[in-house]
Short mmCIF file of C-alpha atoms in Angstrom, two decimals:
data_model
loop_
_atom_site.label_atom_id
_atom_site.label_comp_id
_atom_site.label_asym_id
_atom_site.label_seq_id
_atom_site.Cartn_x
_atom_site.Cartn_y
_atom_site.Cartn_z
CA UNK P 14 15.13 -21.40 6.79
CA UNK P 15 12.51 -19.80 9.05
CA UNK P 16 10.97 -16.62 7.64
CA UNK P 17 8.27 -14.40 9.13
CA UNK P 18 6.16 -12.09 6.98
CA UNK P 19 4.33 -8.93 8.02
CA UNK P 20 2.45 -6.78 5.56
CA UNK P 21 -0.40 -4.48 4.65
CA UNK P 22 -3.03 -4.95 1.92
CA UNK P 23 -1.64 -4.34 -1.56
CA UNK P 24 -3.11 -3.56 -4.99
CA UNK P 25 -3.95 -6.27 -7.50
CA UNK P 26 -0.98 -5.09 -9.56
CA UNK P 27 1.43 -6.38 -6.89
CA UNK P 28 -0.36 -9.73 -6.40
CA UNK P 29 1.61 -11.73 -9.03
CA UNK P 30 4.93 -10.69 -7.49
CA UNK P 31 3.77 -11.60 -3.97
CA UNK P 32 2.46 -14.96 -5.22
CA UNK P 33 5.83 -15.59 -6.88
CA UNK P 34 7.50 -14.82 -3.54
CA UNK P 35 5.31 -17.33 -1.68
CA UNK P 36 5.86 -19.96 -4.39
CA UNK P 37 9.63 -19.40 -4.18
CA UNK P 38 9.59 -19.89 -0.40
CA UNK P 39 7.49 -23.03 -0.82
CA UNK P 40 9.93 -24.42 -3.41
CA UNK P 41 12.80 -23.77 -1.01
CA UNK P 42 10.82 -25.51 1.77
CA UNK P 43 11.08 -22.49 4.01
CA UNK P 44 9.19 -22.50 7.31
CA UNK P 45 6.86 -19.52 6.86
CA UNK P 46 5.02 -17.58 9.57
CA UNK P 47 2.64 -14.77 8.61
CA UNK P 48 1.21 -12.03 10.80
CA UNK P 49 -2.42 -12.67 11.71
CA UNK P 50 -3.96 -9.62 10.00
CA UNK P 51 -1.90 -10.08 6.83
CA UNK P 52 -2.75 -13.79 6.75
CA UNK P 53 -6.44 -12.88 6.80
CA UNK P 54 -5.89 -10.57 3.82
CA UNK P 55 -3.96 -13.24 1.88
CA UNK P 56 -6.45 -16.04 2.48
CA UNK P 57 -8.63 -16.67 -0.58
CA UNK P 58 -6.42 -14.33 -2.62
CA UNK P 59 -3.11 -16.15 -2.92
CA UNK P 60 -1.74 -19.67 -2.43
CA UNK P 61 0.21 -19.94 0.80
CA UNK P 62 3.16 -22.33 1.28
CA UNK P 63 2.20 -25.67 2.87
CA UNK P 64 2.44 -25.61 6.65
CA UNK P 65 2.24 -21.83 6.90
CA UNK P 66 1.48 -20.70 10.46
CA UNK P 67 0.38 -17.31 11.77
CA UNK P 68 1.44 -15.15 14.68
CA UNK P 69 0.17 -12.07 16.42
CA UNK P 70 1.74 -9.22 18.38
CA UNK P 71 3.31 -10.52 21.56
CA UNK P 72 4.18 -13.94 20.10
CA UNK P 73 7.91 -14.66 20.12
CA UNK P 74 9.75 -14.70 16.79
CA UNK P 75 12.79 -16.37 18.33
CA UNK P 76 14.41 -18.74 15.83
CA UNK P 77 13.26 -16.74 12.78
CA UNK P 78 16.20 -15.82 10.54
CA UNK P 79 14.58 -13.03 8.51
CA UNK P 80 11.41 -10.94 8.65
CA UNK P 81 9.91 -9.73 5.38
CA UNK P 82 8.02 -6.44 5.58
CA UNK P 83 5.61 -6.08 2.64
CA UNK P 84 4.13 -2.60 2.24
CA UNK P 85 5.54 0.88 2.67
CA UNK P 86 7.78 2.56 5.19
CA UNK P 87 4.99 2.59 7.79
CA UNK P 88 4.78 -1.19 7.55
CA UNK P 89 8.51 -1.47 8.19
CA UNK P 90 8.26 0.86 11.21
CA UNK P 91 5.56 -1.43 12.61
CA UNK P 92 7.68 -4.51 11.83
CA UNK P 93 10.47 -3.12 14.02
CA UNK P 94 8.10 -3.25 17.02
CA UNK P 95 7.40 -6.95 16.38
CA UNK P 96 11.12 -7.78 16.21
CA UNK P 97 12.24 -5.64 19.14
CA UNK P 98 15.34 -6.73 21.02
CA UNK P 99 15.65 -9.96 18.99
CA UNK P 100 17.22 -7.78 16.27
CA UNK P 101 16.15 -10.18 13.49
CA UNK P 102 17.21 -8.75 10.09
CA UNK P 103 14.31 -7.10 8.25
CA UNK P 104 13.93 -7.00 4.47
CA UNK P 105 11.59 -4.26 3.28
CA UNK P 106 9.56 -5.05 0.13
CA UNK P 107 7.97 -1.94 -1.33
CA UNK P 108 4.31 -2.09 -2.35
CA UNK P 109 3.43 1.29 -0.82
CA UNK P 110 4.19 4.88 -1.80
CA UNK P 111 7.59 6.43 -1.06
CA UNK P 112 9.59 3.35 -0.11
CA UNK P 113 12.54 5.10 1.53
CA UNK P 114 13.11 2.24 3.99
CA UNK P 115 11.37 -0.56 2.06
CA UNK P 116 13.64 -0.50 -0.96
CA UNK P 117 12.97 -3.84 -2.71
CA UNK P 118 10.55 -3.31 -5.58
CA UNK P 119 8.25 -6.17 -6.69
CA UNK P 120 10.36 -6.86 -9.78
CA UNK P 121 13.42 -7.51 -7.56
CA UNK P 122 11.79 -9.84 -5.01
CA UNK P 123 13.16 -13.04 -6.58
CA UNK P 124 16.66 -11.55 -6.64
CA UNK P 125 16.31 -10.49 -3.00
CA UNK P 126 15.21 -13.93 -1.77
CA UNK P 127 18.04 -15.57 -3.67
CA UNK P 128 20.46 -13.12 -2.04
CA UNK P 129 19.15 -14.06 1.43
CA UNK P 130 19.81 -17.73 0.81
CA UNK P 131 23.26 -17.11 -0.69
CA UNK P 132 24.30 -14.54 1.89
CA UNK P 133 24.80 -11.83 -0.74
CA UNK P 134 23.60 -8.91 1.35
CA UNK P 135 24.70 -6.37 3.93
CA UNK P 136 23.17 -5.53 7.30
CA UNK P 137 22.64 -1.89 8.24
CA UNK P 138 22.46 -1.24 11.96
CA UNK P 139 19.89 1.51 12.59
CA UNK P 140 19.71 3.16 16.00
CA UNK P 141 16.37 3.40 17.80
CA UNK P 142 14.95 6.06 20.08
CA UNK P 143 13.49 5.08 23.47
CA UNK P 144 10.86 7.04 25.39
CA UNK P 145 10.43 6.81 29.16
CA UNK P 146 7.39 8.49 30.71
CA UNK P 147 5.90 8.77 34.19
CA UNK P 148 3.19 7.58 34.25
CA UNK P 149 3.89 4.97 31.56
CA UNK P 150 2.37 5.78 28.15
CA UNK P 151 3.74 3.40 25.51
CA UNK P 152 4.19 0.25 27.62
CA UNK P 153 6.60 -2.30 26.16
CA UNK P 154 6.48 -0.59 22.73
CA UNK P 155 8.35 2.49 23.94
CA UNK P 156 10.92 2.50 21.12
CA UNK P 157 10.86 3.67 17.52
CA UNK P 158 13.00 3.83 14.41
CA UNK P 159 12.15 7.30 13.11
CA UNK P 160 11.23 9.86 15.71
CA UNK P 161 9.47 10.91 18.90
CA UNK P 162 7.23 13.97 18.83
CA UNK P 163 5.48 16.20 21.36
CA UNK P 164 2.54 17.90 19.65
CA UNK P 165 -0.35 20.18 20.51
CA UNK P 166 -3.88 18.84 20.15
CA UNK P 167 -5.67 19.69 16.89
CA UNK P 168 -7.93 22.36 18.39
CA UNK P 169 -5.55 23.82 20.98
CA UNK P 170 -3.15 26.73 20.80
CA UNK P 171 0.62 26.39 20.65
CA UNK P 172 2.56 24.79 23.47
CA UNK P 173 5.84 25.66 25.19
CA UNK P 174 8.31 22.78 25.35
CA UNK P 175 11.02 23.37 27.95
CA UNK P 176 13.89 21.13 26.82
CA UNK P 177 16.89 19.82 28.77
CA UNK P 178 19.97 17.86 27.66
CA UNK P 179 21.47 15.68 30.41
CA UNK P 180 19.63 17.85 32.92
CA UNK P 181 21.02 21.12 31.54
CA UNK P 182 18.50 23.64 30.23
CA UNK P 183 18.60 24.00 26.41
CA UNK P 184 15.66 26.13 25.34
CA UNK P 185 11.93 26.77 25.62
CA UNK P 186 10.32 26.11 22.25
CA UNK P 187 7.14 28.09 21.59
CA UNK P 188 5.73 25.98 18.79
CA UNK P 189 3.11 23.50 17.61
CA UNK P 190 5.43 20.77 18.84
CA UNK P 191 8.91 19.33 18.91
CA UNK P 192 10.47 16.36 17.07
CA UNK P 193 13.45 14.29 18.23
CA UNK P 194 14.61 12.22 15.26
CA UNK P 195 17.12 9.43 14.74
CA UNK P 196 19.40 9.39 11.67
CA UNK P 197 16.81 7.12 9.99
CA UNK P 198 14.08 9.62 10.86
CA UNK P 199 16.10 12.52 9.47
CA UNK P 200 14.43 11.92 6.09
CA UNK P 201 10.93 11.94 7.62
CA UNK P 202 9.04 14.36 9.84
CA UNK P 203 12.25 16.13 10.87
CA UNK P 204 13.11 16.88 7.24
CA UNK P 205 9.73 18.56 6.71
CA UNK P 206 10.52 20.75 9.73
CA UNK P 207 13.75 21.94 8.12
CA UNK P 208 16.08 19.45 9.79
CA UNK P 209 19.24 18.08 8.14
CA UNK P 210 19.68 14.67 6.51
CA UNK P 211 22.03 12.40 8.48
CA UNK P 212 23.73 9.22 7.33
CA UNK P 213 22.40 6.08 9.07
CA UNK P 214 25.65 5.41 10.95
CA UNK P 215 25.70 8.89 12.51
CA UNK P 216 25.40 8.66 16.31
CA UNK P 217 23.18 11.68 16.81
CA UNK P 218 19.64 12.93 17.38
CA UNK P 219 18.00 15.91 15.71
CA UNK P 220 15.85 18.25 17.82
CA UNK P 221 13.52 20.11 15.44
CA UNK P 222 10.64 22.45 16.39
CA UNK P 223 7.32 22.12 14.54
CA UNK P 224 6.08 25.50 13.27
CA UNK P 225 8.09 27.51 15.84
CA UNK P 226 6.83 30.93 16.90
CA UNK P 227 10.44 32.04 17.47
CA UNK P 228 11.78 32.49 13.94
CA UNK P 229 15.41 32.44 15.07
CA UNK P 230 15.08 28.87 16.44
CA UNK P 231 16.64 26.19 14.23
CA UNK P 232 17.00 22.38 14.37
CA UNK P 233 19.87 21.17 16.54
CA UNK P 234 22.03 18.04 16.25
CA UNK P 235 23.02 16.44 19.57
CA UNK P 236 24.78 13.22 20.57
CA UNK P 237 22.55 10.17 20.94
CA UNK P 238 24.41 9.42 24.17
CA UNK P 239 22.46 12.30 25.69
CA UNK P 240 19.23 12.08 27.67
CA UNK P 241 16.72 14.67 26.46
CA UNK P 242 13.89 15.58 28.84
CA UNK P 243 10.88 17.88 28.54
CA UNK P 244 8.42 19.96 30.53
CA UNK P 245 5.31 21.13 28.69
CA UNK P 246 3.20 24.25 29.19
CA UNK P 247 0.14 25.45 27.34
CA UNK P 248 -3.44 26.60 27.67
CA UNK P 249 -4.65 23.04 27.16
CA UNK P 250 -4.39 20.44 29.92
CA UNK P 251 -3.33 17.72 27.47
CA UNK P 252 -1.24 17.19 24.36
CA UNK P 253 -0.12 14.41 22.02
CA UNK P 254 2.87 12.12 22.20
CA UNK P 255 3.82 10.33 18.97
CA UNK P 256 6.37 7.55 18.50
CA UNK P 257 6.74 6.73 14.82
CA UNK P 258 3.15 6.00 13.72
CA UNK P 259 1.75 5.54 17.24
CA UNK P 260 0.20 8.57 18.96
CA UNK P 261 -1.62 9.00 22.25
CA UNK P 262 -3.13 11.94 24.15
CA UNK P 263 -1.59 12.53 27.59
CA UNK P 264 -2.06 14.90 30.49
CA UNK P 265 0.31 17.84 30.77
CA UNK P 266 1.72 16.49 34.04
CA UNK P 267 3.44 13.51 32.33
CA UNK P 268 7.24 13.50 32.69
CA UNK P 269 9.15 12.60 29.53
CA UNK P 270 12.73 11.61 28.72
CA UNK P 271 14.18 10.16 25.51
CA UNK P 272 17.46 8.40 24.87
CA UNK P 273 19.00 5.87 22.49
CA UNK P 274 17.62 2.35 22.85
CA UNK P 275 20.06 -0.36 23.93
CA UNK P 276 19.37 -2.46 20.80
CA UNK P 277 19.19 -1.63 17.10
CA UNK P 278 16.99 -2.38 14.12
CA UNK P 279 18.85 -4.44 11.52
CA UNK P 280 17.87 -3.77 7.89
CA UNK P 281 18.87 -6.06 5.02
CA UNK P 282 20.43 -4.18 2.11
CA UNK P 283 21.30 -5.81 -1.20
CA UNK P 284 24.55 -4.92 -2.87
CA UNK P 285 22.90 -2.62 -5.45
CA UNK P 286 21.10 -0.55 -2.78
CA UNK P 287 22.63 1.91 -0.33
CA UNK P 288 21.55 5.03 1.52
CA UNK P 289 23.16 7.44 -0.93
CA UNK P 290 21.52 5.84 -3.97
CA UNK P 291 18.20 5.93 -2.12
CA UNK P 292 18.64 9.66 -1.45
CA UNK P 293 19.15 10.28 -5.14
CA UNK P 294 16.22 8.16 -6.29
CA UNK P 295 13.62 9.03 -3.64
CA UNK P 296 14.43 12.72 -3.12
CA UNK P 297 15.31 13.29 -6.78
CA UNK P 298 18.82 14.45 -5.93
CA UNK P 299 21.06 14.84 -8.94
CA UNK P 300 18.28 15.56 -11.43
CA UNK P 301 20.50 17.99 -13.31
CA UNK P 302 21.62 17.55 -16.91
CA UNK P 303 25.12 18.65 -15.85
CA UNK P 304 25.46 15.45 -13.79
CA UNK P 305 26.69 12.18 -15.39
CA UNK P 306 23.92 9.87 -16.60
CA UNK P 307 22.75 7.50 -13.90
CA UNK P 308 24.45 9.47 -11.08
#
């Protein structure tokens, strides 16, 4: 089996579990490729499987059966940009903080790898959001798993985001910014802006203003078959565009449209993990003594 690994530096506490993972892959004679930056971190810390090779952004991962993302949710968001349209299944191993997307804890790594080899897993198809701008801003990495945001610069006053759905005027948001989130991103930035939680298979976007100056404005759920476009006004001549964890300053004249990407991210889920159980564990839903134990 061919397996690629991307990751971020982890604490010494997680090192034994990661070493056990590498030893397990070596024992199974897996063909292992490791991202260049993560390989540099691992060198002189852990023993790598014989024949391990490295790759960098832009190198093709064609032929790889699974990609392991070792870190937090931000690491998994970055991993999606490496996989792109190849739609290679991604297994998120949690060595970070929240772990909403990266759900495999270090103590379950051995079980997870065994499940990959035995086929005892499910694949969740997660929709992506695509951003088209003129002039081009994000290049070939113009897609994301969580959300796209239009934001004011740190030192500037609020902006006005004129928003259109399929060319039809929706609203002018006087705010610090505007978030368009996927169902996956509904538990991220959008949630902190008062947006709803959506199940992963929901075919919608959430439009949520950031600190709106119109108190009667609320988040809106729209079909992800729509094209959402924007015109920006403000005292500043520039503002920020953010796509997941990537942000760039742009001039106010940039034209922006977002839509659903033509391909999905594919996340590996073991049989004991699902979105509803993750909601309960990560957001502390159900912490009520009236609920059954373990619910």
